[in-house]
Short mmCIF file of the C-alpha atoms (twelve columns), coordinates in Angstrom:
data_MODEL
# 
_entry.id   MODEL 
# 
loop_
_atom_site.group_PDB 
_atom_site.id 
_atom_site.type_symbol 
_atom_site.label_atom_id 
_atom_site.label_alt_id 
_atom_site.label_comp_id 
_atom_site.label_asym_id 
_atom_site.label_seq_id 
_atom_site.Cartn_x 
_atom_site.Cartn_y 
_atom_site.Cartn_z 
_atom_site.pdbx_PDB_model_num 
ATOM 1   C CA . UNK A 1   85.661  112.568 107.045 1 
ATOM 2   C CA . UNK A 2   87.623  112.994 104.243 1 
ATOM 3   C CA . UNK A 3   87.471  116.111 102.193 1 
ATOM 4   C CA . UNK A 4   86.094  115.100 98.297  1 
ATOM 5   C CA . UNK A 5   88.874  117.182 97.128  1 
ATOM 6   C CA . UNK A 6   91.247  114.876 98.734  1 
ATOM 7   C CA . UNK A 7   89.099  111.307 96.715  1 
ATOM 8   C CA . UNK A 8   90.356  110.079 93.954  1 
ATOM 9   C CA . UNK A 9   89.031  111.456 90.607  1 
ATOM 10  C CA . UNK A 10  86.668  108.963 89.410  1 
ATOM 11  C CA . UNK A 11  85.197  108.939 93.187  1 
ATOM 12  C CA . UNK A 12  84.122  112.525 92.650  1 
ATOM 13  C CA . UNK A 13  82.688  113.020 89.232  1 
ATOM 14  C CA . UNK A 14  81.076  109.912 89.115  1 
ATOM 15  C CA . UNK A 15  77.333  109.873 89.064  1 
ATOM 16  C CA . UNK A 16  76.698  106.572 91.104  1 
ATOM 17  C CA . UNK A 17  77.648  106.917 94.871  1 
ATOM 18  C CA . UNK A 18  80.605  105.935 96.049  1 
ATOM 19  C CA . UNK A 19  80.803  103.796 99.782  1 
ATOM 20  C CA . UNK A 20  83.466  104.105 102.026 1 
ATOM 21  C CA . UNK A 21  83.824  103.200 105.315 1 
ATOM 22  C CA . UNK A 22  85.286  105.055 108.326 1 
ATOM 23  C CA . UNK A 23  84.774  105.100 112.415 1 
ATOM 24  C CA . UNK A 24  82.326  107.457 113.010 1 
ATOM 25  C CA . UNK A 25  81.357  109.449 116.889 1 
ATOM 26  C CA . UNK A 26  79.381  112.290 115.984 1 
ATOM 27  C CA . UNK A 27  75.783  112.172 117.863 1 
ATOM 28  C CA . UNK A 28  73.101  112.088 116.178 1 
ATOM 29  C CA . UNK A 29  69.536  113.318 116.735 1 
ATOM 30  C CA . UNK A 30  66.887  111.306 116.749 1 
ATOM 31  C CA . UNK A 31  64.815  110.763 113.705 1 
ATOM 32  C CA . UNK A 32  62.280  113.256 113.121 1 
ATOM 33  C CA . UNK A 33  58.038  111.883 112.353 1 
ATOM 34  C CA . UNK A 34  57.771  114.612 110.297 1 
ATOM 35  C CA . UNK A 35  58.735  115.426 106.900 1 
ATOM 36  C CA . UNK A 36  58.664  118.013 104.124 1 
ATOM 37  C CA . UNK A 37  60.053  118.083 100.731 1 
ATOM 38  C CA . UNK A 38  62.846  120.455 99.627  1 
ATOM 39  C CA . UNK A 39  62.970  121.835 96.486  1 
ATOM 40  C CA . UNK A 40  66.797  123.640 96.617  1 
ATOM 41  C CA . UNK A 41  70.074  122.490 97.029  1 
ATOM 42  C CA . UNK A 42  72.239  121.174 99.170  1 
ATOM 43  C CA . UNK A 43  73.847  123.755 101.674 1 
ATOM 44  C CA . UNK A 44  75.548  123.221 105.040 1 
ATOM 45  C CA . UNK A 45  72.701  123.854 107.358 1 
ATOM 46  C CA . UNK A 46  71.309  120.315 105.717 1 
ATOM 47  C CA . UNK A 47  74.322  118.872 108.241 1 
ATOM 48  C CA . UNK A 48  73.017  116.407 110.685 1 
ATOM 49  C CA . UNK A 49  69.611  116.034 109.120 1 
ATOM 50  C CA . UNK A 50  67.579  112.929 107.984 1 
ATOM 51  C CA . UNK A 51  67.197  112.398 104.456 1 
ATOM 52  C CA . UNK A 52  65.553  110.533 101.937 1 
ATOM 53  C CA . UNK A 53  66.138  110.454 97.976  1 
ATOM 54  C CA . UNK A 54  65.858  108.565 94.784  1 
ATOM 55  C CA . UNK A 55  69.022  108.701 91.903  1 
ATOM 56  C CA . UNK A 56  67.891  110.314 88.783  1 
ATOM 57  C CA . UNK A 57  68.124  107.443 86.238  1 
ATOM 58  C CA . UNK A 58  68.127  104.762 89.067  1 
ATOM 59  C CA . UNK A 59  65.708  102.765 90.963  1 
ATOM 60  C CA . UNK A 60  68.105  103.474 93.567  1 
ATOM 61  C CA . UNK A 61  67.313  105.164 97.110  1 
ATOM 62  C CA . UNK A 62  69.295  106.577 99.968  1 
ATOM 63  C CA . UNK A 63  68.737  107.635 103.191 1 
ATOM 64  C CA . UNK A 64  70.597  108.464 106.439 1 
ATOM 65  C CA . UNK A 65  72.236  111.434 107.769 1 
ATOM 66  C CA . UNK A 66  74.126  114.614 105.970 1 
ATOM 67  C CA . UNK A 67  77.263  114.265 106.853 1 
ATOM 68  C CA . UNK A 68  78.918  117.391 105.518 1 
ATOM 69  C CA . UNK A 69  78.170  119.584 102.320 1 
ATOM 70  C CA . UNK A 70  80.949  120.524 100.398 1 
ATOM 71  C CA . UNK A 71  80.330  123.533 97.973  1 
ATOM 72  C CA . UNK A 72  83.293  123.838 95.972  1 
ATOM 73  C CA . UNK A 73  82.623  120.692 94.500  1 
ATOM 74  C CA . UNK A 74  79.389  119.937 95.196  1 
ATOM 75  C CA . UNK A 75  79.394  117.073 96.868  1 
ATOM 76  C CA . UNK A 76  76.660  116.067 99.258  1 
ATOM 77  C CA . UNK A 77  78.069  112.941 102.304 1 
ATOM 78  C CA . UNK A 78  75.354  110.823 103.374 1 
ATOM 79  C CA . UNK A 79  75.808  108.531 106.352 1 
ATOM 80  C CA . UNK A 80  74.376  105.402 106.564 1 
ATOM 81  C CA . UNK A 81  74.127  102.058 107.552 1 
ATOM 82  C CA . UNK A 82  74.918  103.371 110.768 1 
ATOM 83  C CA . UNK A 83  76.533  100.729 113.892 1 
ATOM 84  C CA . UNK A 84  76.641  101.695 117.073 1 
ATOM 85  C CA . UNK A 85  78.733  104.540 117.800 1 
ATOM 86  C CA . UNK A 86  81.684  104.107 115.862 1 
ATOM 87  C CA . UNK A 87  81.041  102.705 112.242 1 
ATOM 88  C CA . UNK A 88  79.035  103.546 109.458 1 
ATOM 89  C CA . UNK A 89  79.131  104.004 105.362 1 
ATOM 90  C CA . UNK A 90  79.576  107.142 103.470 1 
ATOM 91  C CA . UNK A 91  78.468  108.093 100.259 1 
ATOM 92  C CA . UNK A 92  80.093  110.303 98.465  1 
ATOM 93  C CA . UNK A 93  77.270  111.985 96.282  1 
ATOM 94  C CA . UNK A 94  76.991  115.144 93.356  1 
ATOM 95  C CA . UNK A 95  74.052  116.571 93.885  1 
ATOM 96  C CA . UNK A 96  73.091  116.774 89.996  1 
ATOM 97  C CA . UNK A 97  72.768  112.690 90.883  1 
ATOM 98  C CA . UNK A 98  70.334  113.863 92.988  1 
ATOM 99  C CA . UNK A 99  66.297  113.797 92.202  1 
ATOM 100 C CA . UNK A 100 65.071  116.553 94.180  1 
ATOM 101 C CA . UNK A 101 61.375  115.705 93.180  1 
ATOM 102 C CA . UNK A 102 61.792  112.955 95.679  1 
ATOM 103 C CA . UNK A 103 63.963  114.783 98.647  1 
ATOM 104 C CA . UNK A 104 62.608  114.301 102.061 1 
ATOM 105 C CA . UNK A 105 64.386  115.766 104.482 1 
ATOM 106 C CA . UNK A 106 63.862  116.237 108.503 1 
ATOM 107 C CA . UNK A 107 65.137  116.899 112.014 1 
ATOM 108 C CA . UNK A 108 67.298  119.129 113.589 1 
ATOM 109 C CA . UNK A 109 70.967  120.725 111.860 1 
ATOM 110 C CA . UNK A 110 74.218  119.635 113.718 1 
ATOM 111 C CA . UNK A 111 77.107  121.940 112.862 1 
ATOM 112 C CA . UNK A 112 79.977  119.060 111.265 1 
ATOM 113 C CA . UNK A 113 82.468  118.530 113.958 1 
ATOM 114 C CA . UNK A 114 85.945  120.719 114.028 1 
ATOM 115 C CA . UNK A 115 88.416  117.948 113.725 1 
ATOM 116 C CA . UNK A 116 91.276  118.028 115.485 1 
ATOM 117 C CA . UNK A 117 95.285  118.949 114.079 1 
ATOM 118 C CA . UNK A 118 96.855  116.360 113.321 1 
ATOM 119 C CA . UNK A 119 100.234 116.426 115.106 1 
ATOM 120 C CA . UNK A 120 103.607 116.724 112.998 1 
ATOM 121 C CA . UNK A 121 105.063 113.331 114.601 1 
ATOM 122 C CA . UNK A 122 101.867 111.713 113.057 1 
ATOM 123 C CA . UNK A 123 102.028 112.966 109.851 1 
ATOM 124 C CA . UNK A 124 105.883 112.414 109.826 1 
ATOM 125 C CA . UNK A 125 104.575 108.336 110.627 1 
ATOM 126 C CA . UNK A 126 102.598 108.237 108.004 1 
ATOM 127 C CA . UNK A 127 104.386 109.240 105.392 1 
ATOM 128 C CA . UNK A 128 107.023 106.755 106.824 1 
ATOM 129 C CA . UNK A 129 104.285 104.219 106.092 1 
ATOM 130 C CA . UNK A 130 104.004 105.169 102.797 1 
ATOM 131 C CA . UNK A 131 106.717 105.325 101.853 1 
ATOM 132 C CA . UNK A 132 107.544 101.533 102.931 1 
ATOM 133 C CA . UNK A 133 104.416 100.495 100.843 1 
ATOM 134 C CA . UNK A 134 105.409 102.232 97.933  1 
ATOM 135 C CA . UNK A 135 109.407 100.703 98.124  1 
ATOM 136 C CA . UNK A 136 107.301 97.224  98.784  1 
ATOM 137 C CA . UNK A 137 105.154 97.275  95.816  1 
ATOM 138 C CA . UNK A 138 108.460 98.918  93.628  1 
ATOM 139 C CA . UNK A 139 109.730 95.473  94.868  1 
ATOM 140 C CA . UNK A 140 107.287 93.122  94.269  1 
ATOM 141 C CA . UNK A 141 106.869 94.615  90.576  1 
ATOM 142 C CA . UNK A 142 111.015 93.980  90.194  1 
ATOM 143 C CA . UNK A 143 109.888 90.236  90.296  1 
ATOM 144 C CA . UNK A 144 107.904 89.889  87.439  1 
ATOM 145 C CA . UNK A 145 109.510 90.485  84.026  1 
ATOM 146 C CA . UNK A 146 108.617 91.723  81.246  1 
ATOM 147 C CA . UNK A 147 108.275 89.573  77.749  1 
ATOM 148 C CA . UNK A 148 109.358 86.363  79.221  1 
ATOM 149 C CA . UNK A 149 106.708 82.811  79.298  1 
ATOM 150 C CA . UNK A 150 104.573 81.682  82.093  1 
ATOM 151 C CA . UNK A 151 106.844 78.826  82.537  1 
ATOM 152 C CA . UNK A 152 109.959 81.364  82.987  1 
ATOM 153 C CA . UNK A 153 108.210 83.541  85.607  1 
ATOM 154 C CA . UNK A 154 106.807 80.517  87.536  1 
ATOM 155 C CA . UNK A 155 110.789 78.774  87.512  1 
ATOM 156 C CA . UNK A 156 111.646 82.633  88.839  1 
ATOM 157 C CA . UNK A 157 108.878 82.511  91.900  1 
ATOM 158 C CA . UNK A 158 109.959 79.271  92.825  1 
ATOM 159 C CA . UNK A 159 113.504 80.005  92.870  1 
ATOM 160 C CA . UNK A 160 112.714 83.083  94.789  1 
ATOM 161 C CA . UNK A 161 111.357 81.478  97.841  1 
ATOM 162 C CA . UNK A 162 114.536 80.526  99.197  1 
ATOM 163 C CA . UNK A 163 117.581 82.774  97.735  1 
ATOM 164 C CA . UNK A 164 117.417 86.307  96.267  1 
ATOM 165 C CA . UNK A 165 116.149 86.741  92.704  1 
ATOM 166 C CA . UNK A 166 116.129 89.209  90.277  1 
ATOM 167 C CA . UNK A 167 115.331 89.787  86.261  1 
ATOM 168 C CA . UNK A 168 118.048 91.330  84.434  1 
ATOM 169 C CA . UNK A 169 116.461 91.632  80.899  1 
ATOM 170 C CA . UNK A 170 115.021 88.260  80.881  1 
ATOM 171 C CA . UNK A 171 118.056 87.038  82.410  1 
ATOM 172 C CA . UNK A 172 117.503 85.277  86.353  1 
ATOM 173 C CA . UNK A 173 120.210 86.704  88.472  1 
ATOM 174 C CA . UNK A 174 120.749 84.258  91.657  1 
ATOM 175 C CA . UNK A 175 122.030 85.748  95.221  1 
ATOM 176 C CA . UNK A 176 123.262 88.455  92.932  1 
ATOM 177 C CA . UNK A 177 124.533 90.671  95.745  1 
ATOM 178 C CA . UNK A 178 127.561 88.215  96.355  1 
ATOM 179 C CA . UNK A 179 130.905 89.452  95.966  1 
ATOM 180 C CA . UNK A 180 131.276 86.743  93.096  1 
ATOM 181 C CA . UNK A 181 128.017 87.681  91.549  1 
ATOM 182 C CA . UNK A 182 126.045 84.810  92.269  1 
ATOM 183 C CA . UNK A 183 124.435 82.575  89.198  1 
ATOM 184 C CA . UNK A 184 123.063 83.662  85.915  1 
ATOM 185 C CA . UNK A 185 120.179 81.401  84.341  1 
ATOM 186 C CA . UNK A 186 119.301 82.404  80.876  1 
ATOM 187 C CA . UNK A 187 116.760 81.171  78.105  1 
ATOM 188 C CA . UNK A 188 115.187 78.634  78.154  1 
ATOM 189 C CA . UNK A 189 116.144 78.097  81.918  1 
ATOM 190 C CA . UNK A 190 117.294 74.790  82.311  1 
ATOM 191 C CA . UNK A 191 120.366 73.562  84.243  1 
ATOM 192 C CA . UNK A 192 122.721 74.151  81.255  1 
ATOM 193 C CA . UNK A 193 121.831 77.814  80.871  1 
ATOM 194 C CA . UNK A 194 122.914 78.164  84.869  1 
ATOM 195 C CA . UNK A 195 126.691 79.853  85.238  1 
ATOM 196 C CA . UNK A 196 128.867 81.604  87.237  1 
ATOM 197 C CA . UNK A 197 131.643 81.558  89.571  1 
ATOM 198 C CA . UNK A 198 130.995 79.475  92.102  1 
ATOM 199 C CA . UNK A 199 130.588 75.884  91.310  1 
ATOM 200 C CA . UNK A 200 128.539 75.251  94.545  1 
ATOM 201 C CA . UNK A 201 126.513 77.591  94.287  1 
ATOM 202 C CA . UNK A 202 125.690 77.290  90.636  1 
ATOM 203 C CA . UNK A 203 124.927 73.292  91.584  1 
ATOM 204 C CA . UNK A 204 122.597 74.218  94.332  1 
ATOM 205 C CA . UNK A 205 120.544 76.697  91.960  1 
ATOM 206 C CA . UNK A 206 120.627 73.515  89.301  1 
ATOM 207 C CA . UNK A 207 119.326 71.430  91.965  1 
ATOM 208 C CA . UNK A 208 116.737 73.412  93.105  1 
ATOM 209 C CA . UNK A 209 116.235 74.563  89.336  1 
ATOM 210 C CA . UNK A 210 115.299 70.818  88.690  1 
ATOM 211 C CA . UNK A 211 112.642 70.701  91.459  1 
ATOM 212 C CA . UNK A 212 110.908 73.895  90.010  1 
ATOM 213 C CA . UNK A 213 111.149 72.794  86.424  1 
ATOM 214 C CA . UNK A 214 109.255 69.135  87.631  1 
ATOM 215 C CA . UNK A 215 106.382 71.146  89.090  1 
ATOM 216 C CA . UNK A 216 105.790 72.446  86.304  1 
ATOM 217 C CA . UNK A 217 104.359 71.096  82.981  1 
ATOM 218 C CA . UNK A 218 106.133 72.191  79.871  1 
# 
């Protein structure tokens, strides 16, 4: 499980759970018949108990297991909606959510499981991973400009599906990586504003211009 530390910020101060879902192989005991009521807090030897509670200002109740307890932030991690062996939901709870009038708790405390190190050669993956995403998304925002019409960024997609496109200003640059350039298309983006250097290719981007610009309904 993730540490709450690690969450994003509005996932621990805010004072309606938060579900997230992760694979799950910890063993759980079986479910207690008897219960008592707790009147403290939350502290770790609550891990791998049953509980019940209500949310102060909320019809809401939860129940499952304590996860973990995490002090420094207080942050109590319920699992529920357990499946099998190997998937469940977490809720990522502060306990001054919590209506302790209404705490039921029962069974048996599990110590939280050590997890394992996570190998250099895996961490050094991951952050390969990210870093892709992050140049994809940098990418995908480089195709959608900024001030220009609907109409203008629609021509743009369309003309993107089959050669390279890019906004310069508001300014459609056309297989711009050529060693002539490529095609410039300016406002309003018709088959007059298309120039450059190479007459076929500036008549293939008119052509194919056209065919956007007909799709569309000025």
């Amino acid at each position: 499980a993730c540490c709450p530390d690690e969450l994003p910020k509005s996932g621990r101060t805010a004072q309606r759970p938060c579900s997230v879902v992760f694979c799950c192989r910890r063993f759980i005991e079986p479910f207690s018949p008897y219960l008592f009521k707790m009147s403290g807090g939350p502290c770790a030897e609550w891990c791998g108990k049953k509980i019940v509670f209500n949310l102060k200002d909320s019809t809401d109740s939860v129940s499952g297991e304590v996860y973990t307890y995490e002090r420094c932030s207080d942050t109590l991690v319920v699992c529920e909606n357990k499946v099998g062996s190997s998937l469940a939901t977490y809720r990522f709870l502060k306990t001054s959510s919590i209506d302790m009038s209404t705490l039921q708790i029962s069974g048996e405390h599990v110590p939280p499981e050590i997890l394992p190190v996570v190998p250099p050669s895996t961490i050094a993956r991951i952050r390969e991973r990210e870093e892709a995403a992050v140049q994809r998304e940098m990418a995908k925002a480089s195709m959608i400009a900024s001030g220009v019409s609907r109409e203008a960024q629609l021509l743009f997609n369309g003309l993107a599906k089959t050669m390279r496109c890019r906004w310069d200003g508001q300014t459609i640059c056309v297989e711009y990586d050529r060693s002539d350039s490529g095609v410039r298309i300016g406002s309003p983006y018709t088959s007059e504003k298309v120039s450059g250097a190479s007459e076929e290719l500036v008549a293939r981007v008119r052509k194919v211009l056209e065919g956007e610009r007909s799709k569309i309904s000025w």
